[in-house]
Tab-separated table of C-alpha atoms and ligand atoms in Angstrom:
chain	number	residue	atom	x	y	z
A	320	MET	CA	125.171	24.527	31.978
A	321	ARG	CA	126.468	27.171	34.399
A	322	PHE	CA	124.812	27.718	37.353
A	323	ALA	CA	123.277	31.158	36.803
A	324	ASP	CA	121.473	30.262	34.264
A	325	VAL	CA	119.484	27.963	36.435
A	326	LEU	CA	119.147	31.150	38.983
A	327	HIS	CA	118.007	33.164	36.026
A	328	PRO	CA	117.534	31.294	32.632
A	329	ARG	CA	116.391	32.720	29.659
A	330	ARG	CA	118.120	35.946	30.664
A	331	GLY	CA	119.674	36.861	27.645
A	332	ARG	CA	116.074	36.140	25.204
A	333	ALA	CA	112.836	37.620	24.043
A	334	ALA	CA	110.896	38.236	27.398
A	335	SER	CA	108.132	35.951	26.214
A	336	HIS	CA	108.047	33.888	29.505
A	337	ALA	CA	108.235	37.098	31.371
A	338	ASP	CA	104.986	38.211	29.423
A	339	ALA	CA	103.514	35.116	29.705
A	340	ALA	CA	104.513	35.150	33.858
A	341	ALA	CA	102.870	38.763	34.746
A	342	PRO	CA	105.838	39.815	36.439
A	343	ASP	CA	103.741	42.135	38.542
A	344	GLY	CA	104.453	40.382	41.693
A	345	GLY	CA	101.405	40.351	44.166
A	346	ARG	CA	99.200	39.851	41.707
A	347	VAL	CA	96.818	36.734	42.996
A	348	LEU	CA	97.002	35.013	40.338
A	349	LEU	CA	94.953	31.425	41.898
A	350	GLN	CA	92.694	31.753	44.332
A	351	ALA	CA	90.059	29.323	46.266
A	352	ARG	CA	87.112	30.384	48.567
A	353	GLY	CA	85.210	28.100	50.597
A	354	LEU	CA	86.477	25.070	48.339
A	355	GLY	CA	85.256	21.905	48.483
A	356	VAL	CA	85.258	18.468	46.998
A	357	ALA	CA	83.226	15.420	47.407
A	358	ARG	CA	84.225	11.980	46.289
A	359	GLY	CA	80.516	9.571	46.053
A	360	ALA	CA	79.065	10.241	50.204
A	361	ARG	CA	82.795	11.584	51.398
A	362	THR	CA	83.746	15.208	51.585
A	363	ILE	CA	87.965	14.749	50.918
A	364	LEU	CA	88.052	18.896	51.135
A	365	ALA	CA	85.610	21.589	53.199
A	366	ASP	CA	86.310	24.990	53.982
A	367	VAL	CA	89.152	25.705	51.972
A	368	ASP	CA	90.395	29.338	50.957
A	369	VAL	CA	93.663	29.532	49.334
A	370	ASP	CA	95.512	32.870	47.588
A	371	VAL	CA	98.483	32.387	45.469
A	372	MET	CA	100.515	35.576	44.299
A	373	ALA	CA	102.886	36.143	41.450
A	374	GLY	CA	106.257	36.130	42.331
A	375	GLU	CA	105.523	33.776	45.667
A	376	VAL	CA	106.163	30.057	46.012
A	377	LEU	CA	102.915	28.610	48.665
A	378	ALA	CA	104.388	25.193	50.210
A	379	LEU	CA	101.713	22.604	50.533
A	380	VAL	CA	102.202	20.281	53.337
A	381	GLY	CA	100.521	17.753	55.342
A	382	PRO	CA	99.951	13.804	56.178
A	383	ASN	CA	98.717	11.187	53.245
A	384	GLY	CA	95.601	11.758	52.781
A	385	ALA	CA	95.152	15.120	54.013
A	386	GLY	CA	93.636	16.273	50.922
A	387	LYS	CA	96.509	17.747	48.821
A	388	SER	CA	96.707	16.501	45.381
A	389	THR	CA	92.823	16.896	45.654
A	390	LEU	CA	93.427	20.131	46.041
A	391	LEU	CA	95.906	21.093	43.183
A	392	ALA	CA	93.254	18.859	40.810
A	393	ALA	CA	90.531	21.313	41.939
A	394	LEU	CA	92.659	24.468	41.923
A	395	SER	CA	93.841	23.204	38.351
A	396	GLY	CA	90.356	22.540	37.240
A	397	ASP	CA	90.786	18.557	36.778
A	398	LEU	CA	88.020	17.920	39.517
A	399	PRO	CA	84.846	19.243	40.196
A	400	LEU	CA	84.048	21.495	42.952
A	401	SER	CA	81.176	20.716	45.141
A	402	ALA	CA	81.393	23.695	46.985
A	403	GLY	CA	83.025	27.357	46.614
A	404	THR	CA	85.000	28.734	43.751
A	405	ALA	CA	87.914	27.714	42.276
A	406	VAL	CA	89.645	31.306	40.492
A	407	ILE	CA	92.484	31.334	37.908
A	408	ASP	CA	93.921	34.696	36.497
A	409	GLY	CA	90.709	36.410	37.259
A	410	ARG	CA	87.944	33.809	36.138
A	411	PRO	CA	86.448	30.943	37.964
A	412	VAL	CA	88.490	27.645	36.588
A	413	ARG	CA	85.540	26.532	34.794
A	414	ASP	CA	85.105	29.127	32.801
A	415	TRP	CA	88.270	28.603	30.901
A	416	THR	CA	88.199	26.817	27.743
A	417	ALA	CA	90.928	23.455	28.037
A	418	ARG	CA	93.024	25.763	25.819
A	419	GLU	CA	92.968	29.129	27.523
A	420	LEU	CA	93.735	26.931	30.843
A	421	SER	CA	96.670	25.188	29.356
A	422	ARG	CA	97.898	28.484	28.612
A	423	ARG	CA	97.686	29.538	32.133
A	424	ARG	CA	99.216	27.091	34.478
A	425	ALA	CA	100.855	23.939	34.171
A	426	VAL	CA	100.634	21.218	36.495
A	427	LEU	CA	103.029	18.071	37.495
A	428	PRO	CA	100.803	15.151	39.136
A	429	GLN	CA	101.974	12.889	41.562
A	430	GLN	CA	101.435	10.222	39.115
A	431	HIS	CA	103.161	10.555	35.692
A	432	ARG	CA	100.706	9.157	33.402
A	433	VAL	CA	103.006	9.090	30.522
A	434	GLY	CA	102.227	6.460	27.192
A	435	PHE	CA	104.915	4.099	26.608
A	436	GLY	CA	107.235	4.505	23.813
A	437	PHE	CA	108.221	8.513	24.258
A	438	THR	CA	112.043	9.774	24.369
A	439	VAL	CA	112.310	12.458	26.624
A	440	ASP	CA	112.495	14.927	23.965
A	441	GLU	CA	109.309	14.519	22.460
A	442	ILE	CA	107.673	14.151	26.081
A	443	VAL	CA	108.870	17.641	27.210
A	444	ARG	CA	107.978	19.064	23.780
A	445	MET	CA	104.404	17.899	24.743
A	446	GLY	CA	104.639	20.949	27.031
A	447	ARG	CA	104.912	23.110	24.292
A	448	ALA	CA	101.167	21.921	23.022
A	449	PRO	CA	98.980	24.763	24.373
A	450	TRP	CA	101.623	27.567	22.265
A	451	ALA	CA	100.993	25.268	19.282
A	452	ARG	CA	100.435	27.326	15.991
A	453	THR	CA	101.110	30.728	17.915
A	454	ASP	CA	103.920	33.420	17.780
A	455	ARG	CA	105.268	31.726	21.247
A	456	SER	CA	105.786	28.196	19.098
A	457	VAL	CA	109.057	29.727	17.385
A	458	ASP	CA	110.887	29.616	21.242
A	459	ASP	CA	109.612	25.569	21.267
A	460	ASP	CA	113.687	24.331	20.795
A	461	ALA	CA	114.806	27.039	23.147
A	462	VAL	CA	112.322	26.398	25.659
A	463	VAL	CA	112.987	22.539	25.216
A	464	SER	CA	116.429	22.783	25.095
A	465	GLU	CA	116.123	24.788	28.544
A	466	ALA	CA	113.989	22.665	30.407
A	467	LEU	CA	116.117	19.150	29.699
A	468	ASP	CA	119.578	21.177	30.940
A	469	ILE	CA	117.508	23.234	33.879
A	470	CYS	CA	115.732	19.545	34.910
A	471	ASP	CA	119.300	18.137	33.682
A	472	VAL	CA	117.955	15.417	31.724
A	473	ALA	CA	119.849	16.578	29.090
A	474	ALA	CA	121.857	14.246	28.707
A	475	PHE	CA	119.615	10.938	28.061
A	476	HIS	CA	116.989	13.514	25.856
A	477	ASP	CA	117.279	10.352	23.037
A	478	ARG	CA	116.562	7.725	25.628
A	479	SER	CA	112.581	6.570	25.827
A	480	PHE	CA	111.277	7.532	29.054
A	481	VAL	CA	110.174	3.964	30.646
A	482	THR	CA	113.765	3.181	30.730
A	483	LEU	CA	114.396	6.043	32.835
A	484	SER	CA	114.577	5.431	36.494
A	485	GLY	CA	112.205	6.497	39.016
A	486	GLY	CA	114.473	9.946	39.709
A	487	GLU	CA	115.043	10.925	36.632
A	488	GLN	CA	111.725	10.046	35.349
A	489	ALA	CA	110.420	12.522	37.740
A	490	ARG	CA	112.972	15.509	36.684
A	491	VAL	CA	111.488	14.894	32.577
A	492	ALA	CA	107.805	15.163	33.606
A	493	LEU	CA	109.051	18.523	35.874
A	494	ALA	CA	110.637	19.743	32.126
A	495	ARG	CA	107.405	19.146	30.302
A	496	VAL	CA	105.678	21.480	33.114
A	497	LEU	CA	108.698	24.450	32.825
A	498	ALA	CA	108.974	23.851	28.589
A	499	GLN	CA	104.854	25.073	29.097
A	500	GLU	CA	105.565	28.635	30.569
A	501	CYS	CA	102.417	28.986	32.673
A	502	PRO	CA	102.073	31.667	34.902
A	503	THR	CA	100.869	29.566	37.534
A	504	ILE	CA	102.525	26.040	37.995
A	505	MET	CA	101.490	23.255	40.441
A	506	LEU	CA	104.018	20.650	41.177
A	507	ASP	CA	102.729	17.464	43.403
A	508	GLU	CA	105.421	16.155	45.338
A	509	PRO	CA	108.402	17.046	42.666
A	510	THR	CA	110.695	15.757	45.325
A	511	ALA	CA	109.730	12.713	46.602
A	512	ALA	CA	111.937	10.530	43.874
A	513	LEU	CA	114.957	12.780	43.657
A	514	ASP	CA	118.432	12.418	45.434
A	515	LEU	CA	119.761	15.415	47.956
A	516	ARG	CA	121.142	17.429	45.092
A	517	HIS	CA	118.368	17.662	42.700
A	518	GLN	CA	115.499	18.138	45.595
A	519	GLU	CA	117.612	21.763	45.933
A	520	THR	CA	117.836	21.898	42.206
A	521	VAL	CA	113.739	21.827	42.029
A	522	MET	CA	113.122	23.927	44.363
A	523	ARG	CA	115.265	26.780	43.609
A	524	ILE	CA	114.430	26.134	40.186
A	525	ALA	CA	110.704	26.713	42.274
A	526	ALA	CA	111.732	29.750	43.880
A	527	GLN	CA	113.158	31.224	39.856
A	528	ARG	CA	110.186	30.530	38.616
A	529	ALA	CA	108.660	32.364	41.283
A	530	GLN	CA	111.013	35.574	40.915
A	531	ALA	CA	110.284	35.964	37.627
A	532	GLY	CA	106.461	36.180	37.947
A	533	SER	CA	105.296	33.057	38.468
A	534	ALA	CA	102.891	31.404	41.102
A	535	VAL	CA	104.035	28.462	42.002
A	536	VAL	CA	102.155	26.187	44.447
A	537	VAL	CA	104.563	22.569	45.349
A	538	VAL	CA	103.029	20.034	47.652
A	539	LEU	CA	105.988	18.518	50.158
A	540	HIS	CA	106.665	16.070	52.821
A	541	ASP	CA	109.779	17.463	53.329
A	542	LEU	CA	109.332	19.892	55.851
A	543	GLY	CA	113.055	21.648	55.640
A	544	LEU	CA	113.014	22.022	52.243
A	545	ALA	CA	109.147	23.689	53.220
A	546	ALA	CA	111.229	25.808	55.606
A	547	ALA	CA	114.106	26.998	52.929
A	548	TYR	CA	112.396	27.700	50.147
A	549	ALA	CA	108.417	29.009	50.440
A	550	ASP	CA	107.154	32.217	50.965
A	551	ARG	CA	104.739	31.050	52.367
A	552	VAL	CA	103.310	27.430	53.693
A	553	MET	CA	99.261	25.912	54.114
A	554	VAL	CA	99.199	22.827	55.948
A	555	LEU	CA	96.072	21.002	55.149
A	556	ALA	CA	95.265	18.221	57.661
A	557	GLY	CA	92.001	16.041	57.272
A	558	GLY	CA	90.364	18.022	54.350
A	559	ARG	CA	90.928	21.741	55.634
A	560	THR	CA	93.606	24.305	56.616
A	561	ALA	CA	95.136	23.585	59.496
A	562	ALA	CA	97.633	27.121	59.208
A	563	ASP	CA	98.313	29.324	56.223
A	564	GLY	CA	101.256	31.587	56.401
A	565	PRO	CA	104.863	32.884	56.861
A	566	PRO	CA	107.076	29.411	57.117
A	567	ASP	CA	108.454	30.986	60.613
A	568	GLU	CA	104.729	31.417	61.839
A	569	VAL	CA	103.657	27.993	60.758
A	570	LEU	CA	106.363	25.568	61.075
A	571	THR	CA	105.827	25.205	64.469
A	572	GLU	CA	106.433	22.336	66.981
A	573	ALA	CA	103.097	22.308	68.361
A	574	LEU	CA	101.095	22.525	65.216
A	575	LEU	CA	103.104	20.190	63.402
A	576	SER	CA	103.612	17.684	66.466
A	577	ALA	CA	99.671	17.635	66.050
A	578	VAL	CA	98.630	17.304	62.696
A	579	TYR	CA	101.706	14.725	61.875
A	580	ARG	CA	100.518	12.954	65.243
A	581	HIS	CA	104.259	12.806	65.867
A	582	PRO	CA	106.173	14.914	67.891
A	583	VAL	CA	108.537	17.010	65.466
A	584	ASP	CA	111.546	19.423	66.491
A	585	VAL	CA	112.049	22.962	64.689
A	586	LEU	CA	115.731	23.546	65.508
A	587	PRO	CA	117.394	26.984	64.648
A	588	HIS	CA	120.026	25.657	61.969
A	589	PRO	CA	123.710	25.822	63.436
A	590	HIS	CA	124.556	28.377	59.893
A	591	GLY	CA	121.976	30.392	60.265
A	592	GLY	CA	118.998	30.975	57.836
A	593	ARG	CA	115.818	28.992	58.129
A	594	PRO	CA	114.994	26.419	60.956
A	595	LEU	CA	115.830	22.721	60.975
A	596	ILE	CA	112.622	20.256	60.762
A	597	VAL	CA	113.184	17.087	62.400
A	598	PRO	CA	111.209	14.035	63.809
A	599	ARG	CA	111.967	13.191	67.216
A	600	ARG	CA	113.645	9.438	67.332
A	601	PRO	CA	114.577	7.333	69.506
A	602	GLY	CA	117.514	8.821	71.703
A	603	HIS	CA	116.223	12.178	71.151
A	604	GLY	CA	115.046	12.180	74.649
A	605	PRO	CA	111.513	12.846	75.717
A	606	ALA	CA	109.263	15.326	74.091
A	607	ARG	CA	109.064	19.022	75.237
A	608	ALA	CA	106.430	20.976	76.453
A	609	GLY	CA	103.766	20.894	73.475
A	610	GLN	CA	104.826	18.312	71.865
A	611	PRO	CA	102.766	15.176	72.462
A	612	ALA	CA	104.531	11.824	73.437
A	613	VAL	CA	102.496	9.560	71.621
A	614	GLU	CA	99.443	11.608	70.468
A	615	PRO	CA	97.943	14.606	70.756
A	616	ALA	CA	94.813	15.719	72.865
A	617	ASN	CA	93.959	17.898	69.978
A	618	TRP	CA	94.264	15.372	67.242
A	619	ALA	CA	90.487	15.513	66.786
A	620	GLU	CA	91.383	18.894	65.260
A	621	TYR	CA	92.930	18.033	62.636
A	622	SER	CA	90.749	14.842	61.578
A	623	ARG	CA	88.198	14.420	58.387
A	624	ALA	CA	84.980	16.257	59.632
B	1335	ADP	P1	97.363	13.827	49.928
B	1335	ADP	O1	97.465	14.254	48.794
B	1335	ADP	O2	96.737	15.161	50.645
B	1335	ADP	O3	97.947	12.435	50.668
B	1335	ADP	P2	94.440	12.761	48.507
B	1335	ADP	O4	94.673	14.375	48.130
B	1335	ADP	O5	95.347	12.148	47.300
B	1335	ADP	O6	95.542	13.232	49.722
B	1335	ADP	O7	93.377	12.052	49.118
B	1335	ADP	C1	92.650	12.864	50.007
B	1335	ADP	C2	91.803	11.953	50.607
B	1335	ADP	O8	90.733	11.939	49.513
B	1335	ADP	C3	92.224	10.495	50.891
B	1335	ADP	O9	91.653	10.110	51.913
B	1335	ADP	C4	92.192	9.664	49.520
B	1335	ADP	O10	92.020	7.852	49.971
B	1335	ADP	C5	90.939	10.240	49.241
B	1335	ADP	N1	90.946	9.896	47.383
B	1335	ADP	C6	91.236	10.646	46.449
B	1335	ADP	N2	90.671	9.738	45.106
B	1335	ADP	C7	89.948	9.157	45.625
B	1335	ADP	C8	88.901	9.088	44.533
B	1335	ADP	N3	89.297	9.128	43.228
B	1335	ADP	N4	87.627	8.408	44.823
B	1335	ADP	C9	87.776	8.329	46.207
B	1335	ADP	N5	88.366	8.813	47.274
B	1335	ADP	C10	89.428	9.405	46.811
B	1336	MG	MG1	98.646	13.930	47.134
């Protein structure tokens, strides 16, 4: 696997991915307006607006329980809405059939619910199911092989999935999602189990897919990764949008410290480029202006209603 292939996969082959990925950057592929989700009597999400355009990576960040996974499930059609609308590729999610949806959006869930007894090859090949009996199935072998390569799992392609480490399993699950070749890609914490190198690889893949015309939503806890790779960052807190915009506007000490209820430093990178984002730790000295020492006075703003 050459580095250039990670950045420009399938450059030499027919442009079927580009066809599916609607390479018209700027078109909104995923949209929510006033989206709400309830679980029983509890409101989990309220008043969420989202636009994700072809060609961009949207990082979705926020504390545990903020509603990030719920939002992905609602946007992807896996959870009913209690309010508002979710639209994929110009049509309400509920109006697409399951088959039509599976050709438009691929989802990496936070938990991999993969059956026992499958090899890595078989699992990645499951990503091709939506294209069975279509012209695009002629690409199956090449797409699977490329996804195995990009995710650095080809070396154990014939192993049983359950024998892999957590990080290896996560990369196989991602390979399956990439093999699905959808214009909209939703990744829920794809880097959580990965070592440093593979975290960077996964984010580079996300950015590359966006460059090729996909709309990519990725849930991240590592704010440094969000700052480095996202075109836009949305912060969820307490089931509502706390901020949405370019990384340098959204990832501020004041907002992050309030949302995470812990002082956060945003520092210029000594080698240039996007900033470093680090939690304040023992030995770092007192909190700076705008940072809470313990809990911010405006914490209530970010609590679930
Ligand atoms: P995040 O992904 O941001 O950590 P989630 O979307 O998983 O958060 O969860 C948001 C809130 O919804 C949490 O308070 C969680 O406990 C709750 N929740 C998630 N799934 C369910 C469920 N099946 N039933 C009831 N509450 C749920
Ligand atoms: Mg989650």
